[in-house]
Short mmCIF file of C-alpha atoms and ligand atoms in Angstrom, two decimals:
data_model
loop_
_atom_site.label_atom_id
_atom_site.label_comp_id
_atom_site.label_asym_id
_atom_site.label_seq_id
_atom_site.Cartn_x
_atom_site.Cartn_y
_atom_site.Cartn_z
CA MET A 1 64.56 -83.01 31.00
CA LYS A 2 63.02 -82.60 34.39
CA TYR A 3 65.29 -85.48 35.58
CA LEU A 4 68.34 -83.77 34.40
CA HIS A 5 67.23 -80.60 35.90
CA SER A 6 66.86 -82.17 39.42
CA ILE A 7 70.21 -83.90 39.06
CA VAL A 8 71.80 -80.44 38.32
CA CYS A 9 69.96 -78.84 41.19
CA ALA A 10 71.10 -81.57 43.49
CA LEU A 11 74.62 -81.34 42.56
CA ALA A 12 74.66 -77.51 42.92
CA VAL A 13 73.13 -77.75 46.38
CA ALA A 14 75.60 -80.32 47.41
CA ALA A 15 78.55 -78.07 46.26
CA ALA A 16 77.33 -74.89 48.04
CA PRO A 17 78.63 -73.84 51.29
CA ALA A 18 76.56 -72.20 53.85
CA ALA A 19 75.52 -68.58 52.71
CA VAL A 20 78.10 -66.45 54.49
CA SER A 21 79.08 -63.10 52.87
CA GLN A 22 82.53 -63.30 51.58
CA THR A 23 83.47 -59.75 52.33
CA GLY A 24 82.95 -60.28 56.09
CA GLN A 25 80.77 -57.15 56.30
CA GLU A 26 77.66 -57.62 58.44
CA ASP A 27 74.45 -57.49 56.34
CA THR A 28 72.27 -54.56 57.30
CA THR A 29 69.25 -56.30 55.71
CA HIS A 30 68.48 -59.97 55.14
CA SER A 31 67.94 -59.33 51.43
CA ARG A 32 69.70 -61.61 48.84
CA GLN A 33 70.21 -60.67 45.34
CA VAL A 34 71.34 -62.20 42.11
CA ILE A 35 72.62 -59.98 39.31
CA LEU A 36 73.28 -61.91 36.09
CA ILE A 37 75.04 -60.04 33.28
CA ILE A 38 74.96 -61.78 29.93
CA GLY A 39 77.17 -60.50 26.97
CA ASP A 40 75.47 -61.79 23.92
CA GLY A 41 77.88 -63.61 21.82
CA MET A 42 80.72 -62.66 24.20
CA GLY A 43 83.27 -65.50 23.68
CA GLU A 44 86.90 -65.24 24.41
CA GLN A 45 87.55 -63.83 20.91
CA GLN A 46 85.14 -60.92 21.53
CA ILE A 47 86.48 -60.48 24.90
CA THR A 48 90.14 -60.37 23.73
CA ILE A 49 89.38 -58.01 20.75
CA ALA A 50 87.75 -55.65 23.31
CA ARG A 51 90.42 -55.95 25.91
CA ASN A 52 93.13 -55.12 23.25
CA TYR A 53 91.16 -52.16 22.01
CA LEU A 54 89.81 -50.80 25.38
CA GLU A 55 92.72 -51.64 27.88
CA GLY A 56 95.58 -52.69 25.47
CA ALA A 57 97.30 -55.91 25.17
CA THR A 58 98.70 -56.08 28.53
CA GLY A 59 95.63 -54.56 30.17
CA ARG A 60 92.73 -56.13 32.08
CA LEU A 61 88.91 -55.62 31.94
CA LEU A 62 86.93 -55.41 34.96
CA MET A 63 85.69 -59.02 34.49
CA ASP A 64 89.22 -60.10 34.33
CA ASN A 65 89.59 -59.14 38.08
CA MET A 66 86.56 -61.13 39.24
CA PRO A 67 87.64 -63.96 41.76
CA VAL A 68 85.84 -66.75 40.14
CA ARG A 69 86.17 -67.97 36.45
CA ALA A 70 84.92 -70.96 34.75
CA ALA A 71 84.13 -72.46 31.24
CA VAL A 72 80.45 -73.09 30.45
CA GLN A 73 79.42 -75.91 28.25
CA VAL A 74 76.78 -74.71 25.78
CA LEU A 75 74.04 -77.34 25.19
CA THR A 76 71.39 -77.49 22.50
CA ILE A 77 69.16 -80.20 21.13
CA GLU A 78 67.05 -80.70 18.00
CA ASP A 79 63.29 -80.10 18.24
CA LYS A 80 62.26 -83.02 16.32
CA PRO A 81 63.47 -85.73 17.00
CA ALA A 82 64.06 -84.13 20.36
CA GLY A 83 67.24 -84.84 21.92
CA LYS A 84 69.82 -85.13 19.09
CA PRO A 85 72.58 -82.77 19.85
CA VAL A 86 73.03 -79.36 17.91
CA TYR A 87 76.69 -78.00 18.33
CA VAL A 88 75.93 -74.42 17.77
CA ALA A 89 73.33 -72.72 19.88
CA ASP A 90 71.12 -69.64 19.32
CA SER A 91 70.31 -67.02 22.12
CA ALA A 92 66.78 -68.34 22.64
CA ASN A 93 67.84 -71.79 23.62
CA THR A 94 70.82 -70.74 25.61
CA ALA A 95 68.79 -68.06 27.48
CA THR A 96 66.24 -70.80 28.26
CA SER A 97 69.08 -73.03 29.62
CA ILE A 98 70.15 -70.28 31.89
CA ALA A 99 66.67 -69.11 32.85
CA THR A 100 65.04 -72.42 33.48
CA GLY A 101 67.78 -75.23 33.72
CA VAL A 102 66.30 -77.10 30.81
CA ILE A 103 68.19 -77.73 27.51
CA THR A 104 65.94 -76.94 24.52
CA SER A 105 66.03 -76.41 20.81
CA PRO A 106 66.98 -73.35 18.83
CA GLY A 107 64.58 -70.60 18.69
CA ARG A 108 62.59 -71.58 21.70
CA ILE A 109 61.69 -69.33 24.47
CA ALA A 110 61.20 -71.30 27.81
CA THR A 111 59.50 -74.11 26.10
CA SER A 112 60.51 -77.56 25.90
CA ALA A 113 61.90 -79.24 22.65
CA GLY A 114 59.61 -81.52 20.88
CA THR A 115 56.70 -81.26 23.38
CA ASP A 116 56.47 -77.48 23.59
CA GLU A 117 55.61 -77.29 27.19
CA ASP A 118 56.25 -74.18 29.26
CA LEU A 119 59.17 -74.20 31.40
CA THR A 120 59.39 -72.41 34.73
CA THR A 121 61.85 -69.58 34.75
CA ILE A 122 64.02 -68.11 37.67
CA VAL A 123 61.91 -64.96 37.24
CA GLU A 124 58.78 -66.87 37.97
CA LEU A 125 60.26 -68.53 41.00
CA ALA A 126 61.73 -65.53 42.45
CA GLU A 127 58.39 -63.53 41.99
CA SER A 128 56.46 -66.43 43.80
CA ALA A 129 58.99 -66.36 46.71
CA GLY A 130 58.50 -62.51 47.13
CA PHE A 131 61.69 -61.42 45.31
CA ARG A 132 61.49 -58.45 42.81
CA THR A 133 62.76 -58.95 39.49
CA GLY A 134 64.08 -56.94 36.59
CA LEU A 135 65.28 -57.27 32.94
CA VAL A 136 67.53 -54.72 31.27
CA THR A 137 68.82 -55.12 27.88
CA THR A 138 70.31 -53.13 24.80
CA ALA A 139 68.16 -55.14 22.59
CA SER A 140 64.48 -55.09 22.15
CA VAL A 141 63.13 -56.22 25.62
CA THR A 142 61.12 -58.82 23.39
CA ASP A 143 64.38 -60.14 21.86
CA ALA A 144 65.36 -63.91 22.93
CA THR A 145 67.54 -63.41 25.82
CA ALA A 146 65.32 -61.12 27.97
CA ALA A 147 62.14 -62.86 26.66
CA ALA A 148 63.31 -66.40 27.83
CA PHE A 149 63.13 -65.06 31.39
CA VAL A 150 59.50 -64.31 31.49
CA ALA A 151 57.81 -65.54 28.31
CA HIS A 152 56.85 -69.16 26.90
CA ILE A 153 56.63 -69.31 23.09
CA SER A 154 57.70 -71.84 20.64
CA MET A 155 59.52 -69.30 18.34
CA ARG A 156 61.44 -66.29 19.23
CA LEU A 157 60.38 -64.29 16.20
CA CYS A 158 56.86 -63.98 17.76
CA GLU A 159 57.62 -60.69 19.39
CA ASN A 160 54.35 -58.94 19.00
CA PRO A 161 50.75 -59.99 18.38
CA GLU A 162 51.09 -59.93 14.68
CA LEU A 163 52.02 -63.59 15.47
CA VAL A 164 52.13 -65.21 12.10
CA ASP A 165 54.31 -64.80 8.94
CA GLU A 166 57.52 -63.16 10.12
CA VAL A 167 59.41 -62.06 7.19
CA PHE A 168 63.00 -61.50 6.62
CA TYR A 169 63.38 -58.58 4.24
CA ASP A 170 66.47 -58.66 2.16
CA ALA A 171 66.58 -56.03 -0.54
CA GLY A 172 68.08 -57.34 -3.82
CA TYR A 173 67.18 -60.99 -2.82
CA ARG A 174 63.60 -61.92 -1.93
CA ASP A 175 61.46 -61.82 1.11
CA ILE A 176 61.83 -65.02 3.05
CA HIS A 177 58.88 -66.14 5.16
CA LEU A 178 59.97 -67.59 8.42
CA GLY A 179 56.75 -68.88 9.84
CA GLY A 180 55.00 -67.91 13.17
CA CYS A 181 53.45 -69.32 16.21
CA PRO A 182 49.79 -69.65 15.66
CA GLN A 183 49.44 -72.29 18.32
CA ASP A 184 50.67 -69.72 20.89
CA ALA A 185 47.86 -67.29 20.13
CA ARG A 186 45.63 -66.40 23.10
CA LYS A 187 42.63 -67.20 20.99
CA ARG A 188 44.03 -70.67 20.64
CA GLY A 189 44.56 -70.92 24.47
CA GLY A 190 48.14 -69.81 24.34
CA PRO A 191 49.90 -67.11 26.22
CA GLY A 192 50.18 -64.73 23.22
CA ALA A 193 53.06 -62.85 21.68
CA ILE A 194 56.24 -61.93 23.77
CA SER A 195 55.34 -58.35 24.09
CA GLU A 196 51.92 -59.17 25.27
CA GLN A 197 53.20 -61.68 27.72
CA LEU A 198 55.82 -58.98 29.07
CA ALA A 199 52.88 -56.45 29.43
CA ARG A 200 50.93 -58.97 31.56
CA SER A 201 53.98 -60.04 33.58
CA SER A 202 54.73 -59.12 37.21
CA VAL A 203 58.39 -58.14 36.47
CA ASP A 204 59.21 -54.88 38.35
CA VAL A 205 61.64 -53.40 35.87
CA ILE A 206 61.79 -53.78 32.09
CA LEU A 207 64.27 -51.59 30.17
CA GLY A 208 65.55 -51.65 26.75
CA GLY A 209 64.28 -51.27 23.17
CA GLY A 210 61.40 -52.60 21.31
CA ALA A 211 58.73 -49.98 21.24
CA ARG A 212 57.52 -50.94 17.93
CA HIS A 213 56.40 -54.33 19.37
CA PHE A 214 54.17 -52.54 21.96
CA ALA A 215 52.75 -50.14 19.35
CA VAL A 216 50.74 -52.92 17.75
CA ARG A 217 47.23 -53.81 18.85
CA THR A 218 46.75 -56.58 21.42
CA GLU A 219 45.37 -59.79 19.93
CA ALA A 220 42.04 -59.01 21.43
CA GLY A 221 42.33 -55.70 19.53
CA HIS A 222 41.35 -53.22 22.40
CA GLY A 223 44.25 -50.82 22.09
CA SER A 224 48.03 -51.29 21.85
CA VAL A 225 50.14 -53.58 23.94
CA LEU A 226 51.54 -50.45 25.53
CA GLU A 227 48.21 -49.59 26.60
CA LEU A 228 47.79 -52.95 28.06
CA ALA A 229 50.96 -52.56 30.01
CA ARG A 230 49.81 -49.39 31.57
CA ALA A 231 46.29 -50.90 32.40
CA GLU A 232 48.42 -53.67 34.06
CA GLY A 233 50.25 -51.15 36.25
CA PHE A 234 53.32 -50.26 34.56
CA HIS A 235 54.68 -46.71 34.49
CA THR A 236 56.01 -46.45 30.88
CA ILE A 237 58.72 -44.15 29.77
CA ASP A 238 60.62 -43.73 26.38
CA ASN A 239 63.57 -41.49 26.92
CA LEU A 240 66.78 -40.79 28.92
CA GLU A 241 65.42 -37.77 30.84
CA GLN A 242 62.30 -39.83 32.19
CA LEU A 243 64.72 -42.51 32.96
CA GLN A 244 66.87 -40.34 35.13
CA ARG A 245 63.77 -38.87 36.70
CA SER A 246 61.89 -42.06 37.47
CA GLN A 247 61.19 -42.87 41.08
CA PRO A 248 60.85 -46.43 42.74
CA GLY A 249 57.35 -47.53 43.67
CA ARG A 250 55.55 -48.81 40.55
CA PRO A 251 56.48 -51.35 37.92
CA LEU A 252 58.57 -49.54 35.22
CA LEU A 253 58.66 -50.35 31.51
CA GLY A 254 61.16 -48.15 29.50
CA LEU A 255 61.26 -48.51 25.80
CA PHE A 256 64.08 -46.38 24.39
CA ALA A 257 63.99 -47.22 20.64
CA SER A 258 61.85 -48.75 18.00
CA GLY A 259 63.82 -51.85 17.84
CA ASN A 260 67.32 -52.56 19.44
CA LEU A 261 69.22 -49.58 20.94
CA PRO A 262 71.82 -47.93 18.80
CA LEU A 263 75.51 -49.20 19.05
CA ARG A 264 77.83 -47.01 20.98
CA LEU A 265 80.84 -47.36 18.80
CA GLN A 266 81.32 -47.81 14.97
CA GLY A 267 83.92 -48.14 12.45
CA GLU A 268 85.51 -45.01 10.85
CA ALA A 269 82.75 -43.56 8.50
CA ALA A 270 80.58 -46.55 9.61
CA ARG A 271 82.90 -49.00 7.95
CA ILE A 272 82.63 -52.82 8.83
CA ALA A 273 85.00 -55.75 7.89
CA GLU A 274 85.46 -55.98 4.06
CA LYS A 275 86.52 -58.49 1.58
CA PRO A 276 90.38 -58.40 0.51
CA LYS A 277 90.47 -57.60 -3.44
CA PRO A 278 92.54 -59.93 -5.32
CA SER A 279 94.08 -58.63 -8.62
CA LEU A 280 92.97 -59.99 -11.90
CA LEU A 281 96.13 -62.01 -12.17
CA ASN A 282 95.48 -63.61 -8.74
CA ARG A 283 92.15 -64.58 -9.73
CA LEU A 284 93.75 -66.59 -12.55
CA HIS A 285 96.05 -68.39 -10.21
CA PRO A 286 96.50 -68.06 -6.46
CA TYR A 287 100.30 -67.80 -6.73
CA LEU A 288 100.20 -64.89 -9.09
CA GLY A 289 99.33 -61.16 -8.84
CA SER A 290 98.63 -59.40 -5.48
CA VAL A 291 95.79 -58.73 -3.20
CA THR A 292 94.70 -55.46 -1.64
CA LEU A 293 93.72 -55.74 1.81
CA PRO A 294 91.20 -53.27 3.54
CA GLU A 295 92.53 -49.83 4.76
CA THR A 296 93.14 -49.78 8.43
CA MET A 297 90.37 -47.85 10.36
CA ALA A 298 89.78 -46.54 14.08
CA CYS A 299 86.63 -46.93 15.97
CA GLU A 300 84.58 -43.85 16.55
CA PRO A 301 81.45 -42.87 18.26
CA ASN A 302 78.26 -43.74 16.60
CA PRO A 303 76.24 -40.49 16.14
CA ALA A 304 72.96 -42.57 16.27
CA PHE A 305 73.79 -43.40 19.99
CA LYS A 306 73.37 -39.80 21.12
CA GLY A 307 70.47 -39.47 23.68
CA THR A 308 70.26 -43.43 24.10
CA PRO A 309 70.46 -44.47 27.86
CA SER A 310 73.67 -46.48 28.24
CA LEU A 311 73.39 -50.07 29.78
CA LYS A 312 75.03 -48.54 32.90
CA LYS A 313 72.20 -45.82 33.26
CA MET A 314 69.68 -48.42 32.79
CA THR A 315 71.34 -50.64 35.36
CA ASP A 316 71.54 -47.79 37.85
CA THR A 317 67.88 -47.27 37.48
CA ALA A 318 66.97 -50.76 37.62
CA LEU A 319 69.03 -51.40 41.03
CA GLU A 320 67.45 -48.32 42.64
CA HIS A 321 63.98 -49.63 41.60
CA LEU A 322 64.70 -53.06 42.88
CA ALA A 323 66.59 -52.22 46.08
CA ALA A 324 64.30 -49.48 47.44
CA ASP A 325 62.54 -50.60 50.67
CA ASN A 326 63.22 -54.08 49.89
CA ASP A 327 64.26 -56.72 52.62
CA ARG A 328 63.59 -59.85 50.54
CA GLY A 329 65.94 -59.05 47.53
CA PHE A 330 65.79 -59.52 43.72
CA PHE A 331 66.86 -61.02 40.61
CA LEU A 332 68.16 -58.81 37.73
CA MET A 333 69.24 -59.91 34.46
CA ILE A 334 71.28 -57.46 32.33
CA GLU A 335 72.09 -58.05 28.69
CA SER A 336 74.62 -56.31 26.45
CA ALA A 337 72.82 -57.70 23.46
CA SER A 338 74.79 -56.28 20.54
CA ILE A 339 78.35 -57.68 20.89
CA ASP A 340 76.20 -60.30 19.03
CA LYS A 341 74.37 -58.22 16.77
CA ALA A 342 77.24 -56.20 15.69
CA ALA A 343 79.18 -59.44 15.02
CA HIS A 344 76.44 -60.90 12.84
CA LYS A 345 77.10 -57.58 10.72
CA ARG A 346 80.69 -57.85 10.78
CA ASN A 347 81.06 -54.74 12.78
CA PRO A 348 83.98 -55.23 15.26
CA CYS A 349 84.04 -51.64 16.54
CA GLY A 350 80.31 -52.08 17.37
CA SER A 351 81.06 -55.24 19.40
CA ILE A 352 83.85 -53.49 21.17
CA GLY A 353 81.78 -50.69 22.24
CA GLU A 354 79.05 -53.09 23.59
CA VAL A 355 81.62 -54.88 25.69
CA ALA A 356 82.66 -51.52 27.02
CA GLN A 357 78.87 -51.04 27.94
CA LEU A 358 78.89 -54.24 29.68
CA GLU A 359 81.93 -53.35 31.67
CA GLU A 360 80.32 -50.12 32.96
CA ALA A 361 77.04 -52.12 33.85
CA LEU A 362 79.44 -54.59 35.73
CA HIS A 363 81.00 -51.59 37.64
CA THR A 364 77.65 -50.57 38.76
CA ALA A 365 76.74 -54.17 39.70
CA LEU A 366 79.99 -54.58 41.77
CA ALA A 367 79.58 -51.28 43.53
CA PHE A 368 76.04 -52.35 44.48
CA ALA A 369 77.37 -55.77 45.77
CA ALA A 370 80.03 -53.87 47.79
CA LYS A 371 77.29 -52.18 49.85
CA HIS A 372 75.06 -55.29 49.86
CA PRO A 373 77.08 -58.24 50.63
CA GLN A 374 74.54 -60.95 49.85
CA THR A 375 74.67 -60.25 46.21
CA LEU A 376 75.86 -62.90 43.85
CA VAL A 377 77.19 -61.21 40.56
CA LEU A 378 77.63 -63.39 37.46
CA VAL A 379 78.93 -62.40 34.12
CA THR A 380 78.71 -64.83 31.14
CA ALA A 381 77.93 -65.15 27.54
CA ASP A 382 75.10 -67.22 25.83
CA HIS A 383 77.24 -68.69 22.93
CA THR A 384 80.21 -67.54 20.96
CA GLN A 385 80.08 -65.65 17.83
CA ALA A 386 81.87 -64.93 14.47
CA ALA A 387 85.02 -62.76 14.71
CA GLN A 388 88.46 -64.21 14.89
CA LEU A 389 91.63 -62.35 15.92
CA VAL A 390 93.88 -63.24 13.07
CA PRO A 391 97.64 -62.22 12.41
CA TYR A 392 98.10 -58.59 10.95
CA THR A 393 101.01 -60.18 9.02
CA SER A 394 100.52 -63.69 8.07
CA LEU A 395 102.65 -66.33 9.34
CA TYR A 396 103.39 -67.29 5.64
CA ALA A 397 104.15 -63.77 4.52
CA GLN A 398 107.62 -64.77 3.50
CA PHE A 399 106.27 -67.01 0.80
CA PRO A 400 106.30 -65.02 -2.36
CA VAL A 401 102.64 -65.54 -2.88
CA PRO A 402 99.71 -63.32 -1.81
CA ILE A 403 97.97 -64.62 1.13
CA TYR A 404 94.73 -63.46 2.54
CA THR A 405 91.41 -64.41 4.31
CA PRO A 406 88.58 -65.87 2.40
CA GLY A 407 86.18 -64.09 4.63
CA HIS A 408 85.71 -60.44 5.55
CA LEU A 409 88.54 -58.62 7.27
CA ALA A 410 88.72 -55.27 9.46
CA ARG A 411 92.06 -53.95 10.33
CA ILE A 412 91.59 -51.82 13.52
CA GLU A 413 93.97 -49.19 14.63
CA THR A 414 94.19 -49.59 18.44
CA PRO A 415 94.61 -46.64 20.94
CA GLU A 416 97.93 -48.10 21.92
CA GLY A 417 99.21 -47.80 18.27
CA GLY A 418 98.82 -51.47 17.01
CA VAL A 419 96.79 -52.78 14.36
CA MET A 420 94.52 -55.66 15.08
CA ALA A 421 93.07 -57.76 12.20
CA VAL A 422 89.55 -59.26 12.77
CA ASN A 423 88.31 -61.72 10.48
CA TYR A 424 84.69 -62.78 9.79
CA ALA A 425 84.28 -66.11 7.76
CA THR A 426 81.57 -68.29 9.04
CA ASN A 427 79.68 -68.10 5.74
CA ASP A 428 79.21 -65.75 2.51
CA PHE A 429 75.61 -64.57 3.43
CA ARG A 430 74.91 -61.01 4.48
CA ARG A 431 74.89 -62.03 8.15
CA GLU A 432 77.60 -63.96 9.96
CA GLU A 433 76.56 -66.95 12.41
CA HIS A 434 77.13 -68.09 15.92
CA THR A 435 79.98 -70.47 16.63
CA GLY A 436 79.97 -73.35 19.19
CA ALA A 437 82.73 -73.04 21.63
CA ALA A 438 82.30 -73.07 25.44
CA VAL A 439 81.72 -69.64 26.93
CA PRO A 440 83.30 -68.01 29.98
CA LEU A 441 81.60 -67.48 33.47
CA TYR A 442 82.72 -64.90 36.01
CA ALA A 443 81.55 -64.53 39.53
CA ASN A 444 82.37 -62.14 42.49
CA ALA A 445 83.37 -63.72 45.78
CA GLU A 446 79.86 -64.82 46.50
CA GLY A 447 80.47 -67.42 43.67
CA ILE A 448 83.31 -69.15 45.43
CA GLY A 449 82.33 -72.67 46.20
CA ARG A 450 79.24 -72.45 44.11
CA VAL A 451 80.67 -72.31 40.53
CA SER A 452 82.80 -75.38 39.48
CA PRO A 453 85.52 -74.82 36.95
CA PHE A 454 83.63 -76.48 33.97
CA LEU A 455 79.91 -76.59 34.14
CA PRO A 456 77.00 -77.10 31.67
CA GLN A 457 75.03 -73.97 30.87
CA PRO A 458 71.71 -75.09 32.80
CA GLU A 459 73.59 -75.29 36.01
CA LEU A 460 73.81 -71.51 36.26
CA PHE A 461 69.99 -71.78 36.86
CA ALA A 462 70.63 -74.22 39.60
CA ILE A 463 73.28 -71.89 41.12
CA MET A 464 71.16 -68.91 41.14
CA VAL A 465 67.86 -70.81 42.34
CA ASP A 466 70.01 -72.13 45.41
CA TYR A 467 71.68 -68.54 46.01
CA LEU A 468 68.20 -67.11 46.47
CA GLY A 469 66.69 -70.16 48.26
CA LEU A 470 64.08 -70.80 45.71
ZN1 LIG B 1 72.87 -64.72 21.56
#
């Protein structure tokens, strides 16, 4: 893996032109910045569904106007035997690819497949070279994407010091024990759970959800992980007002929800995709009877979002903290996490609202880059997700037989007066799964000559490392 990494690095360095601002503006400082925006699960289907709803079928998202666009080959391998390809990724191994340049196995946070060695992340490299660093997410800050930039652990579920025996509670079924990471415990010489690793980290700004993972006792048992974070120098906050008032100068840890932050949008009356209902006759024979499709619905604001800091607000604050009196520059990762999480729950309006949040954060990032020319802005996804845009009226509708999707279907009324049919059919469990297509990558003009049209996901690490001169 190290060998592959050095090849990827060498290729990226060879392809990179001299570092000149594409805007032609003269830099007032010598600082260099990378702002990496990850839409979790934001494949082309999710982007198109969101574009249709937010901007209309002929409209354009902000990311559509970025001058560099590429396709990213998502790569995953099995843990044992290490190396065999896995064609559908998870957020932990993809974030590890982006954060470390090394392909690993599903569930791993900046650790190697098979050998379980810690992999150096771009945040660690940036810190040791004097750059500031920040992580902003709408998920728990201990969730896989953010975690892989700082923490090293064999299993993403070990988010707090109650390291072992993660249980998937599923009312009506049974509790399913998912195992743990006892070998990563501090008492065994490991780095400890993700929240404890974040509390001990040198990251300058960490904003998102996940307070419950900081409320538990540290492994040593002397107070909570949040108290540990304070002792390590973090100023800790937990609400929007404190976020708006916060001043640069001290490391900042903001935890604005117990777990993931609430979604901004939801379906009418909290509806999600539903199963079409075949008539009794149709259940006897597929050519007979009729099928009732779910009623159409609009998207509406989620009342639970009220008072939650938007991704844009968190990004604003992170940029203020990272840029204040800083001649060196910074690395900032921003994640819109619940494009993915809403798709797992077959909630298309939820995903659309989170793409809107990503767009607002991107607006902030591009405005910052306009004032600070040596700023590389990248937008990408980690992997693709369930949700397909399917015909509202089937191509085969003239056949005198009922035709309907075997999965779950949402029929969304768009603001421009259309109806968009979104289908979820990766499985028949309570949660949909990821899918395995390539993901998009967008860059501002700083990416011209640095981003090739088709690149393996670990090359993102090489591009960012090269840009910052690490
Ligand atoms: Zn993901």
